[in-house]
């Protein structure tokens, strides 16, 4: 008996998953040569497999213009279906491998810096102590940089956030579980605030401000937060590193917002204050693909993160 000839008709398809993956690489790389390098194929093999895929689909899937190659409308439609199908296959594979005890496997994580140097380091330390056979890898960046890698199954769980008045785009196919709410304080030079009353954000309307860079998805947070109490901040410097921002504050270059998670071990040359005239916070999430809660390692690290977040 030949496998395939007796498969029920409703489960038969002319499309081949490996060739669909090739179509996705062509879309991402925009040249056959680059797609071939990504797949570790020869360019001629990629060209041949693409031709077969077009025959299977019954329509042209790409259009060439010089060295560049673009998908046709049919190619783009098929690529979106391919992306979803491959993600589901990989998810199924993960679920099958997760059956049984949490005694082996890998865990690929990504984080932004301020959560990574406290919350995630604590979680990894606890996790490694209880599951020493699990191989853990970690990359640092910003959510808008690594969320695509999560969707491509290159990562298992990532830390993301949203801010008051600033929400990052929420991708289909991923789930967010709240770890903790992280209030914002204001960092000022030590000795700056000697008044007996609590600080208000409006009290800082004439100060110079240090804010995130335009490359960061939350670079407008400072402007929008100050707008809540009626002033436009005079932003004189930009940095995405809270350590650099604190050093600048300590040297009298300005004031800045600082999340509480980073303020717990703040620079000795600054002091941090809550503000009484507006509530400022961000929320930190454990983010993973739909169905990830059924993958043992993902569920385990998520639970550790949520437990740690509840203690903060």
mmCIF file of C-alpha atoms in Angstrom:
data_model
loop_
_atom_site.group_PDB
_atom_site.id
_atom_site.type_symbol
_atom_site.label_atom_id
_atom_site.label_comp_id
_atom_site.label_asym_id
_atom_site.label_seq_id
_atom_site.Cartn_x
_atom_site.Cartn_y
_atom_site.Cartn_z
ATOM 1 C CA UNK A 1 0.000 0.000 0.000
ATOM 2 C CA UNK A 2 1.361 3.446 -0.911
ATOM 3 C CA UNK A 3 1.016 6.004 1.865
ATOM 4 C CA UNK A 4 -1.153 8.867 0.653
ATOM 5 C CA UNK A 5 -3.353 6.967 -1.772
ATOM 6 C CA UNK A 6 -5.732 5.922 1.008
ATOM 7 C CA UNK A 7 -5.793 9.226 2.918
ATOM 8 C CA UNK A 8 -9.401 10.437 3.192
ATOM 9 C CA UNK A 9 -10.134 13.058 0.558
ATOM 10 C CA UNK A 10 -10.874 15.808 3.102
ATOM 11 C CA UNK A 11 -7.274 15.539 4.370
ATOM 12 C CA UNK A 12 -5.571 15.647 0.979
ATOM 13 C CA UNK A 13 -3.749 18.729 -0.332
ATOM 14 C CA UNK A 14 -1.410 19.321 -3.251
ATOM 15 C CA UNK A 15 0.566 21.894 -1.236
ATOM 16 C CA UNK A 16 3.818 20.851 0.416
ATOM 17 C CA UNK A 17 4.735 22.325 3.828
ATOM 18 C CA UNK A 18 8.465 22.556 3.067
ATOM 19 C CA UNK A 19 7.767 24.482 -0.119
ATOM 20 C CA UNK A 20 5.387 26.762 1.779
ATOM 21 C CA UNK A 21 8.222 27.515 4.198
ATOM 22 C CA UNK A 22 10.375 28.364 1.194
ATOM 23 C CA UNK A 23 7.731 30.864 0.036
ATOM 24 C CA UNK A 24 7.896 32.598 3.424
ATOM 25 C CA UNK A 25 11.682 32.902 3.193
ATOM 26 C CA UNK A 26 11.393 34.405 -0.288
ATOM 27 C CA UNK A 27 8.960 36.972 1.072
ATOM 28 C CA UNK A 28 11.252 37.842 3.985
ATOM 29 C CA UNK A 29 14.484 38.031 1.972
ATOM 30 C CA UNK A 30 13.186 39.375 -1.382
ATOM 31 C CA UNK A 31 15.830 37.527 -3.421
ATOM 32 C CA UNK A 32 16.190 33.857 -4.300
ATOM 33 C CA UNK A 33 19.864 33.936 -3.306
ATOM 34 C CA UNK A 34 19.148 35.270 0.177
ATOM 35 C CA UNK A 35 16.289 32.803 0.640
ATOM 36 C CA UNK A 36 18.594 29.974 -0.439
ATOM 37 C CA UNK A 37 21.230 31.063 2.090
ATOM 38 C CA UNK A 38 18.623 31.232 4.869
ATOM 39 C CA UNK A 39 17.427 27.722 4.059
ATOM 40 C CA UNK A 40 20.925 26.401 3.296
ATOM 41 C CA UNK A 41 19.788 25.389 -0.217
ATOM 42 C CA UNK A 42 21.381 26.164 -3.545
ATOM 43 C CA UNK A 43 19.695 28.962 -5.575
ATOM 44 C CA UNK A 44 18.860 26.455 -8.310
ATOM 45 C CA UNK A 45 17.129 24.170 -5.802
ATOM 46 C CA UNK A 46 15.067 27.092 -4.486
ATOM 47 C CA UNK A 47 14.099 28.060 -8.036
ATOM 48 C CA UNK A 48 13.101 24.496 -8.838
ATOM 49 C CA UNK A 49 11.036 24.086 -5.656
ATOM 50 C CA UNK A 50 9.328 27.421 -6.263
ATOM 51 C CA UNK A 51 8.341 26.277 -9.748
ATOM 52 C CA UNK A 52 6.834 23.090 -8.297
ATOM 53 C CA UNK A 53 4.920 25.110 -5.681
ATOM 54 C CA UNK A 54 3.461 27.337 -8.392
ATOM 55 C CA UNK A 55 2.337 24.222 -10.244
ATOM 56 C CA UNK A 56 0.736 22.911 -7.045
ATOM 57 C CA UNK A 57 -1.012 26.232 -6.433
ATOM 58 C CA UNK A 58 -2.049 26.626 -10.079
ATOM 59 C CA UNK A 59 -1.090 30.326 -10.146
ATOM 60 C CA UNK A 60 2.080 32.455 -10.387
ATOM 61 C CA UNK A 61 3.264 33.204 -6.846
ATOM 62 C CA UNK A 62 6.150 35.583 -7.523
ATOM 63 C CA UNK A 63 7.040 38.348 -9.934
ATOM 64 C CA UNK A 64 10.648 39.234 -10.677
ATOM 65 C CA UNK A 65 12.106 42.694 -11.126
ATOM 66 C CA UNK A 66 15.860 42.611 -11.591
ATOM 67 C CA UNK A 67 17.501 40.959 -8.602
ATOM 68 C CA UNK A 68 14.467 41.590 -6.391
ATOM 69 C CA UNK A 69 11.538 39.231 -6.220
ATOM 70 C CA UNK A 70 8.082 40.012 -4.858
ATOM 71 C CA UNK A 71 5.061 37.884 -4.172
ATOM 72 C CA UNK A 72 1.979 38.236 -6.323
ATOM 73 C CA UNK A 73 -1.401 38.742 -4.669
ATOM 74 C CA UNK A 74 -1.898 34.987 -4.759
ATOM 75 C CA UNK A 75 1.584 34.499 -3.295
ATOM 76 C CA UNK A 76 0.886 36.877 -0.413
ATOM 77 C CA UNK A 77 -2.403 35.149 0.382
ATOM 78 C CA UNK A 78 -0.704 31.750 0.347
ATOM 79 C CA UNK A 79 2.162 33.080 2.486
ATOM 80 C CA UNK A 80 -0.252 34.206 5.200
ATOM 81 C CA UNK A 81 -1.898 30.784 5.232
ATOM 82 C CA UNK A 82 1.535 29.150 5.225
ATOM 83 C CA UNK A 83 2.643 31.228 8.199
ATOM 84 C CA UNK A 84 -0.411 30.144 10.172
ATOM 85 C CA UNK A 85 -0.138 26.473 9.171
ATOM 86 C CA UNK A 86 3.556 26.234 10.019
ATOM 87 C CA UNK A 87 2.975 27.963 13.360
ATOM 88 C CA UNK A 88 0.262 25.427 14.185
ATOM 89 C CA UNK A 89 2.500 22.510 13.223
ATOM 90 C CA UNK A 90 5.333 23.817 15.386
ATOM 91 C CA UNK A 91 2.915 24.407 18.234
ATOM 92 C CA UNK A 92 1.634 20.838 17.927
ATOM 93 C CA UNK A 93 5.212 19.567 17.993
ATOM 94 C CA UNK A 94 5.930 21.567 21.138
ATOM 95 C CA UNK A 95 2.813 20.230 22.837
ATOM 96 C CA UNK A 96 3.692 16.629 22.015
ATOM 97 C CA UNK A 97 7.223 17.051 23.332
ATOM 98 C CA UNK A 98 5.897 18.683 26.499
ATOM 99 C CA UNK A 99 3.853 15.611 27.443
ATOM 100 C CA UNK A 100 5.260 14.063 30.578
ATOM 101 C CA UNK A 101 7.582 15.427 33.232
ATOM 102 C CA UNK A 102 9.462 18.709 33.011
ATOM 103 C CA UNK A 103 12.800 16.968 32.989
ATOM 104 C CA UNK A 104 14.403 18.176 29.780
ATOM 105 C CA UNK A 105 13.992 20.636 26.953
ATOM 106 C CA UNK A 106 14.850 24.255 26.193
ATOM 107 C CA UNK A 107 13.465 27.641 27.111
ATOM 108 C CA UNK A 108 14.181 30.680 24.899
ATOM 109 C CA UNK A 109 13.412 34.028 26.505
ATOM 110 C CA UNK A 110 13.613 37.718 25.594
ATOM 111 C CA UNK A 111 13.297 40.776 27.810
ATOM 112 C CA UNK A 112 13.674 44.518 27.918
ATOM 113 C CA UNK A 113 16.481 45.684 30.181
ATOM 114 C CA UNK A 114 14.737 47.133 33.236
ATOM 115 C CA UNK A 115 12.668 43.977 33.769
ATOM 116 C CA UNK A 116 15.525 41.702 32.794
ATOM 117 C CA UNK A 117 18.004 42.902 35.393
ATOM 118 C CA UNK A 118 15.598 42.267 38.258
ATOM 119 C CA UNK A 119 12.385 40.365 37.611
ATOM 120 C CA UNK A 120 13.591 37.954 34.916
ATOM 121 C CA UNK A 121 16.964 37.278 36.528
ATOM 122 C CA UNK A 122 15.154 36.254 39.721
ATOM 123 C CA UNK A 123 12.788 34.031 37.713
ATOM 124 C CA UNK A 124 15.632 32.325 35.811
ATOM 125 C CA UNK A 125 17.560 31.739 39.043
ATOM 126 C CA UNK A 126 14.545 30.098 40.672
ATOM 127 C CA UNK A 127 13.714 28.101 37.534
ATOM 128 C CA UNK A 128 17.263 26.819 37.084
ATOM 129 C CA UNK A 129 17.333 25.696 40.718
ATOM 130 C CA UNK A 130 14.178 23.620 40.269
ATOM 131 C CA UNK A 131 14.671 22.456 36.671
ATOM 132 C CA UNK A 132 18.440 22.218 36.114
ATOM 133 C CA UNK A 133 18.141 20.064 32.970
ATOM 134 C CA UNK A 134 16.291 22.748 31.010
ATOM 135 C CA UNK A 135 18.538 24.709 28.628
ATOM 136 C CA UNK A 136 17.799 28.421 29.014
ATOM 137 C CA UNK A 137 18.764 31.155 26.547
ATOM 138 C CA UNK A 138 18.080 34.872 26.841
ATOM 139 C CA UNK A 139 18.246 37.889 24.538
ATOM 140 C CA UNK A 140 17.724 41.540 25.446
ATOM 141 C CA UNK A 141 15.986 44.147 23.331
ATOM 142 C CA UNK A 142 12.656 45.935 23.072
ATOM 143 C CA UNK A 143 9.293 44.186 22.557
ATOM 144 C CA UNK A 144 8.812 45.690 19.112
ATOM 145 C CA UNK A 145 12.120 44.068 18.136
ATOM 146 C CA UNK A 146 11.551 40.543 19.419
ATOM 147 C CA UNK A 147 7.787 39.967 19.216
ATOM 148 C CA UNK A 148 8.167 38.886 15.568
ATOM 149 C CA UNK A 149 10.739 36.280 16.631
ATOM 150 C CA UNK A 150 8.205 34.939 19.128
ATOM 151 C CA UNK A 151 5.649 34.527 16.359
ATOM 152 C CA UNK A 152 8.246 32.759 14.190
ATOM 153 C CA UNK A 153 8.842 30.218 16.987
ATOM 154 C CA UNK A 154 12.381 31.489 17.536
ATOM 155 C CA UNK A 155 11.469 32.407 21.140
ATOM 156 C CA UNK A 156 9.188 30.717 23.679
ATOM 157 C CA UNK A 157 8.242 33.540 26.053
ATOM 158 C CA UNK A 158 9.027 37.249 26.114
ATOM 159 C CA UNK A 159 8.427 40.125 28.495
ATOM 160 C CA UNK A 160 6.364 42.990 27.095
ATOM 161 C CA UNK A 161 4.749 46.100 28.538
ATOM 162 C CA UNK A 162 2.266 48.832 27.957
ATOM 163 C CA UNK A 163 2.212 52.319 29.452
ATOM 164 C CA UNK A 164 -0.544 54.628 30.585
ATOM 165 C CA UNK A 165 -1.648 56.485 27.447
ATOM 166 C CA UNK A 166 0.680 54.407 25.274
ATOM 167 C CA UNK A 167 -0.233 50.887 24.153
ATOM 168 C CA UNK A 168 2.030 48.871 21.893
ATOM 169 C CA UNK A 169 0.329 47.022 19.018
ATOM 170 C CA UNK A 170 -0.993 43.691 20.268
ATOM 171 C CA UNK A 171 -0.285 40.885 17.814
ATOM 172 C CA UNK A 172 -2.793 38.237 16.864
ATOM 173 C CA UNK A 173 -1.697 34.766 17.844
ATOM 174 C CA UNK A 174 -0.048 35.758 21.138
ATOM 175 C CA UNK A 175 -1.303 35.834 24.719
ATOM 176 C CA UNK A 176 -0.326 38.261 27.476
ATOM 177 C CA UNK A 177 -0.546 37.401 31.184
ATOM 178 C CA UNK A 178 -0.056 40.292 33.605
ATOM 179 C CA UNK A 179 2.988 39.876 35.834
ATOM 180 C CA UNK A 180 2.804 43.154 37.739
ATOM 181 C CA UNK A 181 1.945 46.834 37.574
ATOM 182 C CA UNK A 182 5.055 48.999 37.816
ATOM 183 C CA UNK A 183 4.404 52.570 39.051
ATOM 184 C CA UNK A 184 6.495 55.481 37.771
ATOM 185 C CA UNK A 185 8.416 57.802 40.049
ATOM 186 C CA UNK A 186 10.346 60.959 39.217
ATOM 187 C CA UNK A 187 14.127 60.986 39.652
ATOM 188 C CA UNK A 188 15.648 64.345 40.633
ATOM 189 C CA UNK A 189 19.142 65.323 41.844
ATOM 190 C CA UNK A 190 19.769 64.525 45.503
ATOM 191 C CA UNK A 191 18.761 67.466 47.683
ATOM 192 C CA UNK A 192 16.622 69.012 44.944
ATOM 193 C CA UNK A 193 13.285 68.636 46.781
ATOM 194 C CA UNK A 194 13.464 70.106 50.279
ATOM 195 C CA UNK A 195 9.854 71.163 50.603
ATOM 196 C CA UNK A 196 7.687 69.619 53.293
ATOM 197 C CA UNK A 197 4.778 68.813 51.010
ATOM 198 C CA UNK A 198 4.646 65.851 48.593
ATOM 199 C CA UNK A 199 5.934 66.441 45.080
ATOM 200 C CA UNK A 200 3.512 67.122 42.252
ATOM 201 C CA UNK A 201 4.365 66.609 38.617
ATOM 202 C CA UNK A 202 3.263 70.187 37.969
ATOM 203 C CA UNK A 203 6.079 71.350 40.279
ATOM 204 C CA UNK A 204 8.550 70.202 37.607
ATOM 205 C CA UNK A 205 7.063 72.166 34.703
ATOM 206 C CA UNK A 206 10.107 74.459 34.443
ATOM 207 C CA UNK A 207 12.716 71.714 34.687
ATOM 208 C CA UNK A 208 14.746 70.178 31.874
ATOM 209 C CA UNK A 209 13.695 66.601 31.128
ATOM 210 C CA UNK A 210 15.463 63.435 29.997
ATOM 211 C CA UNK A 211 13.249 61.125 27.929
ATOM 212 C CA UNK A 212 13.374 57.987 25.769
ATOM 213 C CA UNK A 213 14.755 58.191 22.242
ATOM 214 C CA UNK A 214 12.462 58.431 19.207
ATOM 215 C CA UNK A 215 13.564 54.880 18.304
ATOM 216 C CA UNK A 216 11.749 53.574 21.372
ATOM 217 C CA UNK A 217 8.029 52.825 21.132
ATOM 218 C CA UNK A 218 7.381 54.750 24.378
ATOM 219 C CA UNK A 219 9.384 57.881 23.558
ATOM 220 C CA UNK A 220 6.269 60.074 23.849
ATOM 221 C CA UNK A 221 5.416 58.902 27.369
ATOM 222 C CA UNK A 222 7.084 61.907 29.020
ATOM 223 C CA UNK A 223 5.160 64.355 26.837
ATOM 224 C CA UNK A 224 1.824 62.631 27.389
ATOM 225 C CA UNK A 225 2.336 62.224 31.133
ATOM 226 C CA UNK A 226 3.176 65.907 31.597
ATOM 227 C CA UNK A 227 0.227 66.882 29.411
ATOM 228 C CA UNK A 228 -2.070 65.320 32.015
ATOM 229 C CA UNK A 229 -1.199 68.145 34.425
ATOM 230 C CA UNK A 230 -1.094 70.898 31.823
ATOM 231 C CA UNK A 231 2.458 71.488 30.644
ATOM 232 C CA UNK A 232 4.793 70.594 27.789
ATOM 233 C CA UNK A 233 8.118 69.243 29.101
ATOM 234 C CA UNK A 234 11.343 70.813 27.876
ATOM 235 C CA UNK A 235 13.162 67.661 26.777
ATOM 236 C CA UNK A 236 16.881 68.285 26.419
ATOM 237 C CA UNK A 237 18.332 64.766 26.257
ATOM 238 C CA UNK A 238 17.229 61.314 25.126
ATOM 239 C CA UNK A 239 18.335 57.872 26.280
ATOM 240 C CA UNK A 240 16.696 54.468 26.564
ATOM 241 C CA UNK A 241 19.056 53.377 29.348
ATOM 242 C CA UNK A 242 17.777 54.156 32.849
ATOM 243 C CA UNK A 243 21.319 53.937 34.236
ATOM 244 C CA UNK A 244 22.520 56.650 31.866
ATOM 245 C CA UNK A 245 19.423 58.725 32.617
ATOM 246 C CA UNK A 246 20.122 58.537 36.356
ATOM 247 C CA UNK A 247 23.753 59.522 35.863
ATOM 248 C CA UNK A 248 22.607 62.581 33.916
ATOM 249 C CA UNK A 249 20.099 63.455 36.636
ATOM 250 C CA UNK A 250 22.772 63.091 39.331
ATOM 251 C CA UNK A 251 24.942 65.589 37.450
ATOM 252 C CA UNK A 252 22.156 68.148 37.270
ATOM 253 C CA UNK A 253 21.286 67.765 33.588
ATOM 254 C CA UNK A 254 17.569 67.328 34.178
ATOM 255 C CA UNK A 255 14.899 65.140 35.739
ATOM 256 C CA UNK A 256 13.350 61.940 34.436
ATOM 257 C CA UNK A 257 10.678 59.334 34.972
ATOM 258 C CA UNK A 258 11.904 56.107 36.520
ATOM 259 C CA UNK A 259 9.898 52.881 36.892
ATOM 260 C CA UNK A 260 9.731 51.623 40.450
ATOM 261 C CA UNK A 261 11.371 48.330 39.488
ATOM 262 C CA UNK A 262 14.491 50.302 38.468
ATOM 263 C CA UNK A 263 14.238 52.809 41.321
ATOM 264 C CA UNK A 264 14.760 50.246 44.069
ATOM 265 C CA UNK A 265 18.522 50.398 43.546
ATOM 266 C CA UNK A 266 18.729 53.930 42.248
ATOM 267 C CA UNK A 267 21.860 56.016 41.751
ATOM 268 C CA UNK A 268 23.180 57.449 45.012
ATOM 269 C CA UNK A 269 23.264 60.886 43.434
ATOM 270 C CA UNK A 270 19.514 60.980 42.826
ATOM 271 C CA UNK A 271 16.378 60.738 44.883
ATOM 272 C CA UNK A 272 13.083 59.375 43.658
ATOM 273 C CA UNK A 273 9.606 60.630 44.458
ATOM 274 C CA UNK A 274 6.049 59.622 43.685
ATOM 275 C CA UNK A 275 3.940 62.462 42.303
ATOM 276 C CA UNK A 276 0.613 63.260 43.897
ATOM 277 C CA UNK A 277 -1.270 64.966 41.091
ATOM 278 C CA UNK A 278 -1.343 62.123 38.540
ATOM 279 C CA UNK A 279 -1.106 58.313 38.569
ATOM 280 C CA UNK A 280 1.624 56.935 36.316
ATOM 281 C CA UNK A 281 2.355 53.248 35.666
ATOM 282 C CA UNK A 282 3.272 50.605 33.155
ATOM 283 C CA UNK A 283 2.200 46.974 33.127
ATOM 284 C CA UNK A 284 4.631 44.106 32.523
ATOM 285 C CA UNK A 285 3.399 40.931 30.815
ATOM 286 C CA UNK A 286 4.563 37.389 30.159
ATOM 287 C CA UNK A 287 3.807 37.014 26.445
ATOM 288 C CA UNK A 288 3.727 33.755 24.492
ATOM 289 C CA UNK A 289 2.026 32.155 21.517
ATOM 290 C CA UNK A 290 -1.569 30.976 21.711
ATOM 291 C CA UNK A 291 -1.500 27.481 23.210
ATOM 292 C CA UNK A 292 1.803 28.099 24.978
ATOM 293 C CA UNK A 293 0.205 27.478 28.363
ATOM 294 C CA UNK A 294 0.047 23.797 27.356
ATOM 295 C CA UNK A 295 3.833 23.706 26.815
ATOM 296 C CA UNK A 296 5.360 22.639 30.124
ATOM 297 C CA UNK A 297 8.422 24.925 30.147
ATOM 298 C CA UNK A 298 6.421 27.980 29.050
ATOM 299 C CA UNK A 299 3.725 27.420 31.664
ATOM 300 C CA UNK A 300 6.351 26.867 34.368
ATOM 301 C CA UNK A 301 8.359 30.062 33.740
ATOM 302 C CA UNK A 302 5.147 32.048 33.316
ATOM 303 C CA UNK A 303 3.925 30.868 36.732
ATOM 304 C CA UNK A 304 7.266 31.765 38.335
ATOM 305 C CA UNK A 305 7.140 35.264 36.818
ATOM 306 C CA UNK A 306 3.571 35.865 37.981
ATOM 307 C CA UNK A 307 4.423 34.645 41.489
ATOM 308 C CA UNK A 308 7.449 36.963 41.653
ATOM 309 C CA UNK A 309 5.410 39.852 40.278
ATOM 310 C CA UNK A 310 2.782 39.436 42.990
ATOM 311 C CA UNK A 311 5.491 39.908 45.630
ATOM 312 C CA UNK A 312 6.605 43.293 44.288
#
